[in-house]
mmCIF file of C-alpha atoms in Angstrom:
data_model
loop_
_atom_site.group_PDB
_atom_site.id
_atom_site.type_symbol
_atom_site.label_atom_id
_atom_site.label_comp_id
_atom_site.label_asym_id
_atom_site.label_seq_id
_atom_site.Cartn_x
_atom_site.Cartn_y
_atom_site.Cartn_z
ATOM 1 C CA MET A 1 5.915 96.118 -191.301
ATOM 2 C CA ARG A 2 4.754 95.553 -194.832
ATOM 3 C CA ALA A 3 2.000 97.749 -196.165
ATOM 4 C CA PHE A 4 -1.554 96.595 -196.673
ATOM 5 C CA VAL A 5 -2.425 95.803 -200.273
ATOM 6 C CA VAL A 6 -5.666 96.751 -201.965
ATOM 7 C CA LEU A 7 -7.831 94.483 -204.072
ATOM 8 C CA GLY A 8 -5.528 94.747 -207.032
ATOM 9 C CA PHE A 9 -3.118 92.472 -205.203
ATOM 10 C CA VAL A 10 -5.758 89.794 -204.816
ATOM 11 C CA ALA A 11 -6.710 90.112 -208.450
ATOM 12 C CA ALA A 12 -3.070 89.579 -209.335
ATOM 13 C CA LEU A 13 -2.906 86.601 -207.006
ATOM 14 C CA ALA A 14 -5.956 85.126 -208.692
ATOM 15 C CA ALA A 15 -4.241 85.540 -212.031
ATOM 16 C CA CYS A 16 -0.864 84.169 -211.159
ATOM 17 C CA GLU A 17 -1.374 101.842 -189.127
ATOM 18 C CA PRO A 18 -4.618 101.164 -188.011
ATOM 19 C CA VAL A 19 -5.307 99.354 -184.759
ATOM 20 C CA PRO A 20 -7.279 96.135 -185.334
ATOM 21 C CA ASN A 21 -10.758 95.834 -183.900
ATOM 22 C CA SER A 22 -12.627 92.630 -183.143
ATOM 23 C CA PRO A 23 -11.017 89.875 -185.160
ATOM 24 C CA VAL A 24 -13.668 87.524 -186.467
ATOM 25 C CA ALA A 25 -11.730 84.298 -186.889
ATOM 26 C CA THR A 26 -8.598 82.521 -185.774
ATOM 27 C CA THR A 27 -6.595 79.579 -187.017
ATOM 28 C CA PRO A 28 -8.877 76.555 -187.564
ATOM 29 C CA THR A 29 -8.547 73.579 -185.264
ATOM 30 C CA ALA A 30 -9.103 70.903 -187.889
ATOM 31 C CA ALA A 31 -7.271 70.212 -191.119
ATOM 32 C CA ALA A 32 -9.032 71.250 -194.291
ATOM 33 C CA PRO A 33 -10.701 68.484 -196.291
ATOM 34 C CA ALA A 34 -9.314 67.403 -199.638
ATOM 35 C CA SER A 35 -12.248 69.107 -201.358
ATOM 36 C CA GLN A 36 -11.327 72.568 -200.058
ATOM 37 C CA PRO A 37 -10.821 75.045 -202.918
ATOM 38 C CA SER A 38 -7.278 76.084 -203.735
ATOM 39 C CA SER A 39 -5.870 79.373 -202.465
ATOM 40 C CA ARG A 40 -5.912 80.701 -206.016
ATOM 41 C CA ALA A 41 -9.595 79.845 -206.381
ATOM 42 C CA MET A 42 -10.460 81.487 -203.079
ATOM 43 C CA ALA A 43 -8.553 84.630 -204.103
ATOM 44 C CA ARG A 44 -10.783 84.856 -207.176
ATOM 45 C CA SER A 45 -13.812 84.231 -204.964
ATOM 46 C CA PHE A 46 -12.718 86.980 -202.586
ATOM 47 C CA VAL A 47 -12.619 89.528 -205.392
ATOM 48 C CA GLN A 48 -16.114 88.491 -206.505
ATOM 49 C CA VAL A 49 -17.506 88.611 -202.965
ATOM 50 C CA VAL A 50 -16.151 92.108 -202.414
ATOM 51 C CA LYS A 51 -17.664 93.343 -205.674
ATOM 52 C CA THR A 52 -21.041 91.853 -204.762
ATOM 53 C CA LEU A 53 -21.305 92.545 -201.049
ATOM 54 C CA GLU A 54 -19.617 95.907 -200.641
ATOM 55 C CA PRO A 55 -22.446 97.895 -202.318
ATOM 56 C CA VAL A 56 -24.969 96.134 -200.080
ATOM 57 C CA ALA A 57 -22.940 96.925 -196.955
ATOM 58 C CA GLU A 58 -22.636 100.571 -197.982
ATOM 59 C CA ARG A 59 -26.376 100.788 -198.606
ATOM 60 C CA GLU A 60 -27.111 99.302 -195.175
ATOM 61 C CA CYS A 61 -24.640 101.748 -193.665
ATOM 62 C CA ARG A 62 -26.323 104.758 -195.265
ATOM 63 C CA ASN A 63 -29.801 103.531 -194.303
ATOM 64 C CA ARG A 64 -28.905 102.817 -190.675
ATOM 65 C CA THR A 65 -26.598 105.722 -189.785
ATOM 66 C CA LYS A 66 -26.292 109.483 -190.034
ATOM 67 C CA ASN A 67 -23.105 111.449 -190.692
ATOM 68 C CA THR A 68 -21.132 108.205 -190.986
ATOM 69 C CA ASN A 69 -18.504 107.484 -193.618
ATOM 70 C CA CYS A 70 -19.888 104.462 -195.480
ATOM 71 C CA ASP A 71 -17.165 104.279 -198.130
ATOM 72 C CA PHE A 72 -15.625 100.954 -197.126
ATOM 73 C CA ASN A 73 -12.040 100.275 -198.110
ATOM 74 C CA ILE A 74 -11.489 96.512 -198.358
ATOM 75 C CA VAL A 75 -7.810 95.587 -198.113
ATOM 76 C CA VAL A 76 -5.580 92.562 -197.715
ATOM 77 C CA ASP A 77 -3.073 92.358 -194.882
ATOM 78 C CA ASP A 78 -0.246 90.749 -196.887
ATOM 79 C CA ARG A 79 2.025 89.883 -193.943
ATOM 80 C CA LEU A 80 2.743 86.186 -194.406
ATOM 81 C CA ASP A 81 3.164 85.518 -190.684
ATOM 82 C CA GLN A 82 -0.384 86.570 -189.805
ATOM 83 C CA PRO A 83 -2.980 83.925 -188.820
ATOM 84 C CA ALA A 84 -6.380 83.530 -190.457
ATOM 85 C CA ASN A 85 -8.116 86.702 -189.337
ATOM 86 C CA ALA A 86 -10.187 89.711 -190.386
ATOM 87 C CA TYR A 87 -10.763 93.017 -188.612
ATOM 88 C CA GLN A 88 -12.350 96.423 -189.012
ATOM 89 C CA THR A 89 -10.719 99.730 -188.186
ATOM 90 C CA LEU A 90 -10.583 103.347 -189.391
ATOM 91 C CA ASP A 91 -7.887 105.131 -191.331
ATOM 92 C CA ARG A 92 -6.567 108.570 -190.387
ATOM 93 C CA ASP A 93 -9.381 110.262 -192.307
ATOM 94 C CA GLY A 94 -12.097 108.229 -190.594
ATOM 95 C CA ARG A 95 -12.747 105.973 -193.580
ATOM 96 C CA PRO A 96 -13.783 102.443 -192.566
ATOM 97 C CA VAL A 97 -11.199 99.809 -193.420
ATOM 98 C CA ILE A 98 -11.851 96.060 -193.462
ATOM 99 C CA ALA A 99 -8.731 93.909 -193.634
ATOM 100 C CA PHE A 100 -8.434 90.206 -194.463
ATOM 101 C CA THR A 101 -5.236 88.273 -193.932
ATOM 102 C CA LEU A 102 -4.006 86.044 -196.734
ATOM 103 C CA ALA A 103 -4.402 83.032 -194.440
ATOM 104 C CA LEU A 104 -8.118 83.702 -193.944
ATOM 105 C CA ILE A 105 -8.757 84.023 -197.657
ATOM 106 C CA ALA A 106 -6.887 80.778 -198.299
ATOM 107 C CA ASP A 107 -8.658 78.967 -195.457
ATOM 108 C CA ALA A 108 -12.216 79.856 -196.474
ATOM 109 C CA ARG A 109 -14.192 76.896 -197.778
ATOM 110 C CA ASN A 110 -16.586 78.850 -200.016
ATOM 111 C CA GLU A 111 -17.798 82.317 -200.995
ATOM 112 C CA ASP A 112 -20.504 82.248 -198.314
ATOM 113 C CA GLU A 113 -17.844 82.176 -195.587
ATOM 114 C CA LEU A 114 -15.960 85.085 -197.118
ATOM 115 C CA ALA A 115 -19.223 86.997 -197.486
ATOM 116 C CA PHE A 116 -20.239 86.383 -193.884
ATOM 117 C CA VAL A 117 -16.881 87.558 -192.558
ATOM 118 C CA LEU A 118 -17.051 90.688 -194.702
ATOM 119 C CA GLY A 119 -20.640 91.358 -193.610
ATOM 120 C CA HIS A 120 -19.677 90.865 -189.973
ATOM 121 C CA GLU A 121 -16.797 93.333 -190.155
ATOM 122 C CA ALA A 122 -18.915 95.889 -192.023
ATOM 123 C CA ALA A 123 -21.518 95.532 -189.273
ATOM 124 C CA HIS A 124 -18.934 96.534 -186.660
ATOM 125 C CA HIS A 125 -18.546 99.882 -188.410
ATOM 126 C CA ILE A 126 -22.260 100.397 -189.021
ATOM 127 C CA SER A 127 -22.946 99.714 -185.339
ATOM 128 C CA GLY A 128 -20.275 102.199 -184.238
ATOM 129 C CA HIS A 129 -18.403 99.636 -182.183
ATOM 130 C CA ILE A 130 -15.019 101.356 -182.268
ATOM 131 C CA ALA A 131 -16.429 104.583 -180.822
ATOM 132 C CA ARG A 132 -18.483 102.685 -178.250
ATOM 133 C CA GLN A 133 -15.461 100.636 -177.235
ATOM 134 C CA GLN A 134 -13.392 103.803 -176.818
ATOM 135 C CA GLN A 135 -16.127 105.355 -174.667
ATOM 136 C CA ASN A 136 -16.182 102.264 -172.450
ATOM 137 C CA ALA A 137 -12.387 102.396 -172.145
ATOM 138 C CA VAL A 138 -12.461 106.043 -171.061
ATOM 139 C CA ALA A 139 -15.200 105.350 -168.527
ATOM 140 C CA GLY A 140 -13.241 102.426 -167.102
ATOM 141 C CA ALA A 141 -10.084 104.494 -166.834
ATOM 142 C CA VAL A 142 -11.879 107.290 -164.991
ATOM 143 C CA ILE A 143 -13.557 104.934 -162.519
ATOM 144 C CA PHE A 144 -10.419 102.950 -161.708
ATOM 145 C CA ALA A 145 -8.308 106.088 -161.394
ATOM 146 C CA GLY A 146 -10.899 107.582 -159.057
ATOM 147 C CA LEU A 147 -10.849 104.509 -156.848
ATOM 148 C CA ALA A 148 -7.048 104.573 -156.741
ATOM 149 C CA THR A 149 -7.083 108.250 -155.796
ATOM 150 C CA LEU A 150 -9.594 107.684 -153.002
ATOM 151 C CA SER A 151 -7.394 104.857 -151.716
ATOM 152 C CA GLY A 152 -4.446 107.231 -151.437
ATOM 153 C CA GLY A 153 -2.483 105.855 -154.363
ATOM 154 C CA ASP A 154 0.538 107.702 -155.705
ATOM 155 C CA ALA A 155 0.931 108.883 -159.310
ATOM 156 C CA GLY A 156 2.276 105.530 -160.500
ATOM 157 C CA THR A 157 -0.558 103.602 -158.866
ATOM 158 C CA ILE A 158 -3.163 105.912 -160.361
ATOM 159 C CA ARG A 159 -1.603 105.589 -163.814
ATOM 160 C CA SER A 160 -1.623 101.791 -163.544
ATOM 161 C CA ALA A 161 -5.244 101.903 -162.409
ATOM 162 C CA GLN A 162 -6.146 104.028 -165.429
ATOM 163 C CA GLU A 163 -4.533 101.530 -167.792
ATOM 164 C CA LEU A 164 -6.262 98.586 -166.140
ATOM 165 C CA GLY A 165 -9.579 100.420 -166.118
ATOM 166 C CA ALA A 166 -9.286 101.173 -169.822
ATOM 167 C CA GLN A 167 -8.663 97.505 -170.570
ATOM 168 C CA VAL A 168 -11.590 96.363 -168.454
ATOM 169 C CA GLY A 169 -13.870 99.019 -169.906
ATOM 170 C CA ALA A 170 -12.966 98.153 -173.482
ATOM 171 C CA ARG A 171 -13.726 94.482 -172.875
ATOM 172 C CA SER A 172 -16.933 94.994 -170.908
ATOM 173 C CA TYR A 173 -19.326 94.766 -173.834
ATOM 174 C CA SER A 174 -17.095 93.235 -176.502
ATOM 175 C CA LYS A 175 -19.069 89.961 -176.516
ATOM 176 C CA ASN A 176 -22.290 91.884 -177.103
ATOM 177 C CA PHE A 177 -20.610 93.806 -179.906
ATOM 178 C CA GLU A 178 -19.636 90.525 -181.582
ATOM 179 C CA LEU A 179 -23.182 89.177 -181.396
ATOM 180 C CA GLU A 180 -24.560 92.465 -182.734
ATOM 181 C CA ALA A 181 -22.130 92.242 -185.651
ATOM 182 C CA ASP A 182 -23.108 88.615 -186.252
ATOM 183 C CA ALA A 183 -26.795 89.577 -186.452
ATOM 184 C CA LEU A 184 -26.349 92.571 -188.762
ATOM 185 C CA GLY A 185 -23.677 90.718 -190.720
ATOM 186 C CA THR A 186 -26.204 87.949 -191.320
ATOM 187 C CA ILE A 187 -28.646 90.467 -192.792
ATOM 188 C CA ILE A 188 -25.989 92.001 -195.042
ATOM 189 C CA THR A 189 -24.813 88.580 -196.199
ATOM 190 C CA LYS A 190 -28.341 87.430 -196.985
ATOM 191 C CA ARG A 191 -29.272 90.611 -198.841
ATOM 192 C CA ALA A 192 -26.127 90.287 -200.945
ATOM 193 C CA GLY A 193 -27.348 86.890 -202.146
ATOM 194 C CA TYR A 194 -25.158 84.634 -200.004
ATOM 195 C CA ASP A 195 -26.108 81.975 -197.461
ATOM 196 C CA PRO A 196 -25.235 83.228 -193.940
ATOM 197 C CA LEU A 197 -25.902 79.827 -192.372
ATOM 198 C CA ARG A 198 -23.372 78.216 -194.673
ATOM 199 C CA GLY A 199 -21.087 81.189 -194.179
ATOM 200 C CA ALA A 200 -21.149 80.928 -190.395
ATOM 201 C CA ALA A 201 -20.003 77.311 -190.568
ATOM 202 C CA PHE A 202 -16.452 78.489 -189.888
ATOM 203 C CA PHE A 203 -17.528 78.838 -186.245
ATOM 204 C CA THR A 204 -17.461 75.042 -186.134
ATOM 205 C CA ARG A 205 -13.766 75.032 -187.125
ATOM 206 C CA ILE A 206 -12.190 77.766 -185.024
ATOM 207 C CA PRO A 207 -11.236 77.375 -181.347
ATOM 208 C CA ASP A 208 -14.164 78.021 -179.007
ATOM 209 C CA PRO A 209 -13.353 80.932 -176.654
ATOM 210 C CA GLY A 210 -15.965 79.679 -174.206
ATOM 211 C CA ASP A 211 -17.589 82.214 -171.892
ATOM 212 C CA LYS A 212 -14.580 83.688 -170.141
ATOM 213 C CA PHE A 213 -14.942 86.652 -167.811
ATOM 214 C CA LEU A 214 -13.901 89.772 -169.727
ATOM 215 C CA GLY A 215 -13.253 87.631 -172.797
ATOM 216 C CA THR A 216 -13.484 89.425 -176.112
ATOM 217 C CA HIS A 217 -15.586 86.879 -178.012
ATOM 218 C CA PRO A 218 -18.717 84.911 -177.061
ATOM 219 C CA PRO A 219 -18.978 81.104 -177.292
ATOM 220 C CA ASN A 220 -19.226 79.798 -180.839
ATOM 221 C CA ALA A 221 -22.589 78.184 -180.053
ATOM 222 C CA SER A 222 -24.033 81.585 -179.102
ATOM 223 C CA ARG A 223 -22.822 83.055 -182.366
ATOM 224 C CA LEU A 224 -24.345 80.264 -184.428
ATOM 225 C CA ASP A 225 -27.635 80.639 -182.544
ATOM 226 C CA THR A 226 -27.613 84.372 -183.322
ATOM 227 C CA VAL A 227 -27.173 83.686 -187.025
ATOM 228 C CA ARG A 228 -29.962 81.089 -187.044
ATOM 229 C CA ARG A 229 -32.406 83.368 -185.199
ATOM 230 C CA THR A 230 -31.627 86.287 -187.486
ATOM 231 C CA VAL A 231 -32.171 84.221 -190.625
ATOM 232 C CA ALA A 232 -35.439 82.844 -189.215
ATOM 233 C CA GLY A 233 -36.662 86.386 -188.585
ATOM 234 C CA MET A 234 -35.946 87.672 -192.080
#
């Protein structure tokens, strides 16, 4: 697996072991219009967006949390086979990492979209979603294992129940986490000087996950409504 590259790579592109959490976007369903900026132009835009929005995200993080590492590390996942995606995770020292794939940077239509995605992923960290997801996974594992034990299951059955319970627990509130990140991400995007309504337009291009039971992402319409309501309340 190739290593992640820091912003210097994107700057160069403009001129010439963590586990992912909550991807924000997937491969678009429609072809990009002829007016879409070039990949080189969007690489330059990405660098500018990071410089502008990161200080705002860190300020929001410090204002909204206590004893939380707010020193975001924005990186590029340079694996060429990865789809358009972005995710937030933590490194081994607990520093928040936000990764963008090259495909997402190239696919973005404008700086507002890049800013909204970055704000959304920063919001996941500020809201403590990784820790909350882990807590839900542990709770699910304990409950399912307990039920298997009471049913007289053997060691293998109990272990399988734990694994299933962890999966169910981790997914239980993932849709709510996404909507929370959309709302706070909207605030961060707006306060950084970008248009979150224009930025959230990518929801009209990515596949709609619908409202599946134990799905990880809410319907696109719900996400757009969250952005609109948040902007109206600012």
